[in-house]
PDB file of C-alpha atoms in Angstrom:
ATOM      1  CA  MET W   1       7.041   7.366 -26.958  1.00 43.00           C
ATOM      2  CA  THR W   2       3.606   7.806 -25.394  1.00 45.00           C
ATOM      3  CA  LYS W   3       3.874   7.899 -21.511  1.00 45.00           C
ATOM      4  CA  LYS W   4       1.553   5.524 -19.702  1.00 56.00           C
ATOM      5  CA  ALA W   5       0.166   5.770 -16.268  1.00 49.00           C
ATOM      6  CA  SER W   6       0.859   3.373 -13.349  1.00 58.00           C
ATOM      7  CA  LEU W   7      -2.072   1.378 -11.837  1.00 56.00           C
ATOM      8  CA  PHE W   8      -2.490   0.614  -8.267  1.00 53.00           C
ATOM      9  CA  ASP W   9      -3.614  -2.662  -6.681  1.00 49.00           C
ATOM     10  CA  GLU W  10      -7.192  -1.987  -6.012  1.00 45.00           C
ATOM     11  CA  TRP W  11      -7.580  -1.682  -9.783  1.00 42.00           C
ATOM     12  CA  VAL W  12      -6.036  -5.017 -10.477  1.00 43.00           C
ATOM     13  CA  CYS W  13      -6.059  -7.259  -7.564  1.00 50.00           C
ATOM     14  CA  GLY W  14      -9.382  -6.405  -5.738  1.00 52.00           C
ATOM     15  CA  ASN W  15     -12.680  -6.964  -7.323  1.00 48.00           C
ATOM     16  CA  ASN W  16     -11.375  -5.887 -10.782  1.00 44.00           C
ATOM     17  CA  GLN W  17      -9.088  -8.774 -11.594  1.00 50.00           C
ATOM     18  CA  LEU W  18      -9.908  -8.751 -15.313  1.00 43.00           C
ATOM     19  CA  LEU W  19      -8.633  -5.104 -15.880  1.00 51.00           C
ATOM     20  CA  ILE W  20      -4.946  -6.239 -15.601  1.00 54.00           C
ATOM     21  CA  SER W  21      -5.353  -8.582 -18.579  1.00 49.00           C
ATOM     22  CA  SER W  22      -5.383  -5.446 -20.683  1.00 49.00           C
ATOM     23  CA  SER W  23      -3.413  -3.189 -18.394  1.00 53.00           C
ATOM     24  CA  LYS W  24      -0.414  -3.375 -20.817  1.00 56.00           C
ATOM     25  CA  GLU W  25      -2.355  -1.063 -23.097  1.00 61.00           C
ATOM     26  CA  ILE W  26      -3.028   1.315 -20.188  1.00 65.00           C
ATOM     27  CA  ALA W  27       0.165   1.008 -18.066  1.00 71.00           C
ATOM     28  CA  ASN W  28       3.662  -0.641 -18.148  1.00 82.00           C
ATOM     29  CA  ALA W  29       3.339  -1.320 -14.428  1.00 89.00           C
ATOM     30  CA  VAL W  30       1.185  -1.706 -11.351  1.00 88.00           C
ATOM     31  CA  SER W  31       2.211  -1.039  -7.770  1.00 89.00           C
ATOM     32  CA  HIS W  32       0.950  -1.610  -4.157  1.00 87.00           C
ATOM     33  CA  LEU W  33       0.364  -5.258  -4.701  1.00 89.00           C
ATOM     34  CA  GLU W  34       0.054  -6.451  -1.080  1.00 86.00           C
ATOM     35  CA  GLU W  35      -3.342  -7.880  -1.639  1.00 85.00           C
ATOM     36  CA  CYS W  36      -2.598  -9.428  -5.064  1.00 88.00           C
ATOM     37  CA  GLY W  37      -3.809 -12.959  -5.434  1.00 88.00           C
ATOM     38  CA  PRO W  38      -3.240 -15.910  -7.841  1.00 90.00           C
ATOM     39  CA  ARG W  39      -5.456 -14.434 -10.516  1.00 86.00           C
ATOM     40  CA  GLY W  40      -3.675 -11.116 -10.382  1.00 86.00           C
ATOM     41  CA  ILE W  41      -0.282 -12.828 -10.613  1.00 91.00           C
ATOM     42  CA  ASP W  42      -1.438 -14.886 -13.578  1.00 90.00           C
ATOM     43  CA  ALA W  43      -2.872 -11.847 -15.391  1.00 86.00           C
ATOM     44  CA  MET W  44       0.428  -9.829 -14.836  1.00 89.00           C
ATOM     45  CA  SER W  45       2.407 -12.792 -16.096  1.00 91.00           C
ATOM     46  CA  ARG W  46       0.206 -13.169 -19.199  1.00 88.00           C
ATOM     47  CA  SER W  47       0.069  -9.413 -20.059  1.00 87.00           C
ATOM     48  CA  GLY W  48       3.752  -8.593 -19.359  1.00 90.00           C
ATOM     49  CA  THR W  49       2.821  -5.920 -16.846  1.00 90.00           C
ATOM     50  CA  VAL W  50       5.648  -5.091 -14.427  1.00 94.00           C
ATOM     51  CA  ALA W  51       4.910  -5.540 -10.744  1.00 94.00           C
ATOM     52  CA  VAL W  52       6.500  -2.657  -8.831  1.00 95.00           C
ATOM     53  CA  LEU W  53       7.173  -3.575  -5.171  1.00 96.00           C
ATOM     54  CA  LEU W  54       7.546  -0.987  -2.491  1.00 95.00           C
ATOM     55  CA  PRO W  55       9.291  -2.422   0.477  1.00 96.00           C
ATOM     56  CA  THR W  56       9.833   0.932   2.252  1.00 94.00           C
ATOM     57  CA  THR W  57       6.013   1.465   2.288  1.00 91.00           C
ATOM     58  CA  ALA W  58       5.376  -2.066   3.363  1.00 92.00           C
ATOM     59  CA  TYR W  59       7.920  -1.581   6.308  1.00 93.00           C
ATOM     60  CA  VAL W  60       6.639   1.958   7.393  1.00 92.00           C
ATOM     61  CA  LEU W  61       3.042   0.964   7.296  1.00 90.00           C
ATOM     62  CA  ARG W  62       3.512  -2.546   8.606  1.00 92.00           C
ATOM     63  CA  LEU W  63       1.722  -4.094   5.502  1.00 90.00           C
ATOM     64  CA  ARG W  64       1.580  -7.735   4.653  1.00 90.00           C
ATOM     65  CA  PRO W  65       4.378  -8.423   1.969  1.00 94.00           C
ATOM     66  CA  PRO W  66       3.066  -8.980  -1.463  1.00 94.00           C
ATOM     67  CA  PRO W  67       3.379 -12.519  -2.835  1.00 95.00           C
ATOM     68  CA  VAL W  68       6.739 -11.859  -4.262  1.00 97.00           C
ATOM     69  CA  ARG W  69       8.024 -15.473  -4.552  1.00 98.00           C
ATOM     70  CA  GLN W  70       4.775 -16.468  -6.357  1.00 97.00           C
ATOM     71  CA  MET W  71       5.139 -13.548  -8.773  1.00 97.00           C
ATOM     72  CA  ILE W  72       8.762 -14.502  -9.624  1.00 98.00           C
ATOM     73  CA  ALA W  73       7.881 -18.197 -10.018  1.00 98.00           C
ATOM     74  CA  ALA W  74       5.115 -17.136 -12.406  1.00 98.00           C
ATOM     75  CA  GLY W  75       7.544 -15.074 -14.580  1.00 97.00           C
ATOM     76  CA  VAL W  76       6.290 -11.724 -13.540  1.00 96.00           C
ATOM     77  CA  CYS W  77       8.752  -8.986 -14.119  1.00 97.00           C
ATOM     78  CA  VAL W  78       9.210  -7.655 -10.626  1.00 98.00           C
ATOM     79  CA  ALA W  79      10.703  -4.041 -10.025  1.00 98.00           C
ATOM     80  CA  LEU W  80      11.542  -2.214  -6.906  1.00 98.00           C
ATOM     81  CA  GLY W  81      10.706   1.434  -6.088  1.00 95.00           C
ATOM     82  CA  SER W  82      10.941   3.677  -3.108  1.00 93.00           C
ATOM     83  CA  ASP W  83       7.451   5.061  -3.234  1.00 91.00           C
ATOM     84  CA  PHE W  84       8.993   8.273  -1.830  1.00 87.00           C
ATOM     85  CA  ASN W  85       6.280  10.333  -0.104  1.00 85.00           C
ATOM     86  CA  PRO W  86       5.576  11.828   3.367  1.00 85.00           C
ATOM     87  CA  ASN W  87       4.728   8.298   4.681  1.00 80.00           C
ATOM     88  CA  ALA W  88       7.823   6.615   3.246  1.00 82.00           C
ATOM     89  CA  PHE W  89      10.573   9.243   3.231  1.00 87.00           C
ATOM     90  CA  CYS W  90      13.245   7.125   1.643  1.00 88.00           C
ATOM     91  CA  TYR W  91      14.943   7.840  -1.624  1.00 85.00           C
ATOM     92  CA  ALA W  92      17.918   5.523  -1.076  1.00 92.00           C
ATOM     93  CA  MET W  93      17.559   2.598  -3.469  1.00 95.00           C
ATOM     94  CA  PRO W  94      20.154   0.612  -1.488  1.00 95.00           C
ATOM     95  CA  THR W  95      17.970   0.803   1.501  1.00 95.00           C
ATOM     96  CA  VAL W  96      14.904  -0.262  -0.685  1.00 97.00           C
ATOM     97  CA  MET W  97      16.906  -3.247  -1.968  1.00 97.00           C
ATOM     98  CA  ASN W  98      17.966  -4.273   1.620  1.00 97.00           C
ATOM     99  CA  LEU W  99      14.386  -4.059   2.777  1.00 96.00           C
ATOM    100  CA  ALA W 100      13.287  -6.202  -0.283  1.00 98.00           C
ATOM    101  CA  CYS W 101      15.835  -8.918   0.761  1.00 98.00           C
ATOM    102  CA  VAL W 102      14.743  -8.906   4.387  1.00 97.00           C
ATOM    103  CA  LEU W 103      10.957  -8.446   4.134  1.00 96.00           C
ATOM    104  CA  PHE W 104      10.189  -9.932   0.776  1.00 98.00           C
ATOM    105  CA  ARG W 105      12.833 -12.763   0.852  1.00 97.00           C
ATOM    106  CA  MET W 106      14.354 -11.683  -2.384  1.00 98.00           C
ATOM    107  CA  SER W 107      17.922 -12.637  -3.168  1.00 98.00           C
ATOM    108  CA  MET W 108      20.463  -9.869  -3.595  1.00 98.00           C
ATOM    109  CA  PRO W 109      20.786 -10.590  -7.277  1.00 98.00           C
ATOM    110  CA  GLU W 110      16.883 -10.419  -7.690  1.00 99.00           C
ATOM    111  CA  ALA W 111      16.842  -7.173  -5.854  1.00 98.00           C
ATOM    112  CA  LEU W 112      19.545  -5.614  -7.954  1.00 98.00           C
ATOM    113  CA  VAL W 113      17.922  -6.581 -11.184  1.00 98.00           C
ATOM    114  CA  ALA W 114      14.461  -5.397  -9.848  1.00 98.00           C
ATOM    115  CA  ALA W 115      15.906  -2.024  -8.853  1.00 98.00           C
ATOM    116  CA  THR W 116      17.740  -1.552 -12.197  1.00 97.00           C
ATOM    117  CA  LEU W 117      16.603  -3.317 -15.338  1.00 97.00           C
ATOM    118  CA  HIS W 118      13.093  -4.122 -14.294  1.00 98.00           C
ATOM    119  CA  ALA W 119      12.568  -0.718 -12.861  1.00 97.00           C
ATOM    120  CA  ALA W 120      13.600   0.701 -16.218  1.00 96.00           C
ATOM    121  CA  HIS W 121      11.039  -1.665 -17.904  1.00 95.00           C
ATOM    122  CA  SER W 122       8.339  -0.306 -15.518  1.00 94.00           C
ATOM    123  CA  LEU W 123       9.073   3.130 -16.925  1.00 92.00           C
ATOM    124  CA  GLY W 124       9.131   2.002 -20.624  1.00 91.00           C
ATOM    125  CA  ARG W 125      12.782   2.432 -20.751  1.00 94.00           C
ATOM    126  CA  GLY W 126      13.943  -1.112 -20.480  1.00 93.00           C
ATOM    127  CA  ARG W 127      15.597  -1.097 -23.905  1.00 94.00           C
ATOM    128  CA  THR W 128      17.803   1.936 -23.132  1.00 96.00           C
ATOM    129  CA  HIS W 129      18.367   2.055 -19.433  1.00 96.00           C
ATOM    130  CA  GLY W 130      18.774  -0.254 -16.464  1.00 95.00           C
ATOM    131  CA  ALA W 131      21.747  -2.356 -17.573  1.00 95.00           C
ATOM    132  CA  ILE W 132      25.420  -1.823 -18.560  1.00 93.00           C
ATOM    133  CA  ALA W 133      25.552  -2.898 -22.144  1.00 93.00           C
ATOM    134  CA  VAL W 134      26.642  -1.464 -25.582  1.00 93.00           C
ATOM    135  CA  GLY W 135      23.958   0.869 -26.839  1.00 91.00           C
ATOM    136  CA  ARG W 136      22.388   1.638 -23.500  1.00 93.00           C
ATOM    137  CA  MET W 137      22.700   4.907 -21.444  1.00 93.00           C
ATOM    138  CA  ALA W 138      25.712   4.877 -19.316  1.00 87.00           C
ATOM    139  CA  ASP W 139      24.038   5.329 -15.952  1.00 93.00           C
ATOM    140  CA  PHE W 140      25.832   3.405 -13.110  1.00 95.00           C
ATOM    141  CA  VAL W 141      27.589   3.647  -9.808  1.00 95.00           C
ATOM    142  CA  VAL W 142      31.271   2.830  -9.054  1.00 96.00           C
ATOM    143  CA  LEU W 143      31.678   1.199  -5.738  1.00 96.00           C
ATOM    144  CA  ASN W 144      34.849   1.157  -3.576  1.00 95.00           C
ATOM    145  CA  LYS W 145      34.174  -2.535  -2.524  1.00 92.00           C
ATOM    146  CA  ARG W 146      35.299  -5.615  -4.184  1.00 92.00           C
ATOM    147  CA  ASN W 147      31.717  -7.142  -3.950  1.00 94.00           C
ATOM    148  CA  TRP W 148      28.655  -5.242  -5.108  1.00 94.00           C
ATOM    149  CA  GLU W 149      26.628  -6.977  -2.417  1.00 96.00           C
ATOM    150  CA  HIS W 150      27.954  -4.551   0.094  1.00 93.00           C
ATOM    151  CA  LEU W 151      25.690  -1.954  -1.438  1.00 93.00           C
ATOM    152  CA  ILE W 152      22.710  -4.051  -0.192  1.00 94.00           C
ATOM    153  CA  TYR W 153      23.738  -5.779   3.044  1.00 89.00           C
ATOM    154  CA  ARG W 154      25.642  -2.791   4.589  1.00 89.00           C
ATOM    155  CA  MET W 155      22.362  -1.058   5.631  1.00 83.00           C
ATOM    156  CA  SER W 156      22.522   2.634   5.148  1.00 82.00           C
ATOM    157  CA  ALA W 157      26.287   2.663   4.374  1.00 86.00           C
ATOM    158  CA  HIS W 158      25.786   3.450   0.629  1.00 86.00           C
ATOM    159  CA  GLN W 159      27.222   6.985   0.937  1.00 88.00           C
ATOM    160  CA  SER W 160      30.537   5.356   2.100  1.00 91.00           C
ATOM    161  CA  ILE W 161      30.464   2.645  -0.575  1.00 94.00           C
ATOM    162  CA  ILE W 162      29.612   4.644  -3.718  1.00 95.00           C
ATOM    163  CA  SER W 163      32.608   6.428  -5.033  1.00 96.00           C
ATOM    164  CA  TYR W 164      31.137   7.753  -8.289  1.00 97.00           C
ATOM    165  CA  VAL W 165      27.619   8.114  -9.864  1.00 96.00           C
ATOM    166  CA  ILE W 166      27.770   8.145 -13.685  1.00 96.00           C
ATOM    167  CA  LYS W 167      24.645   9.538 -15.558  1.00 95.00           C
ATOM    168  CA  ASN W 168      24.689   9.429 -19.352  1.00 92.00           C
ATOM    169  CA  GLY W 169      28.388   8.730 -19.264  1.00 92.00           C
ATOM    170  CA  LYS W 170      29.251  11.786 -17.121  1.00 95.00           C
ATOM    171  CA  ILE W 171      30.297  11.899 -13.554  1.00 97.00           C
ATOM    172  CA  VAL W 172      27.485  13.486 -11.622  1.00 97.00           C
ATOM    173  CA  TYR W 173      28.731  12.654  -8.091  1.00 96.00           C
ATOM    174  CA  GLU W 174      32.243  12.010  -6.779  1.00 96.00           C
ATOM    175  CA  ARG W 175      32.758  11.145  -3.125  1.00 94.00           C
ATOM    176  CA  LYS W 176      35.564  13.148  -1.740  1.00 88.00           C
TER     177      LYS W 176
END
């Protein structure tokens, strides 16, 4: 599998709207889409390019939210990422999902799919990762709550909610 780069919004949603129509040949995904307009959304929808949303960065830098509802309505595959860097020092995906629900008005099921299956698609691994299914990598978490939604709406409580982390079918973390 050839690895592809990720594009940033100034390449696709500023003055260079036409680049995104062929972006699937260059990249699986684009990120930093706060300024993305209708033409960019249409181009992502037509090309199958994944829109990677970064709620932590939007929160820390007080950016205008990207047009998430319009992207979803247009059939754009929307993923979530942490954009972990010195500006947005967050690597907890439950926090990222919480911020996506609060700031971007995503539902909890939308945030979960965006952080798992769609994120895998953004990395070119959507056929092998991101979902619990026969033939896929066994990467998942086991929660100690009856409802999975606790992982998202109990802000920063994920360490007390996650009992196990399973990676490739093996326990890599067990909460004691």
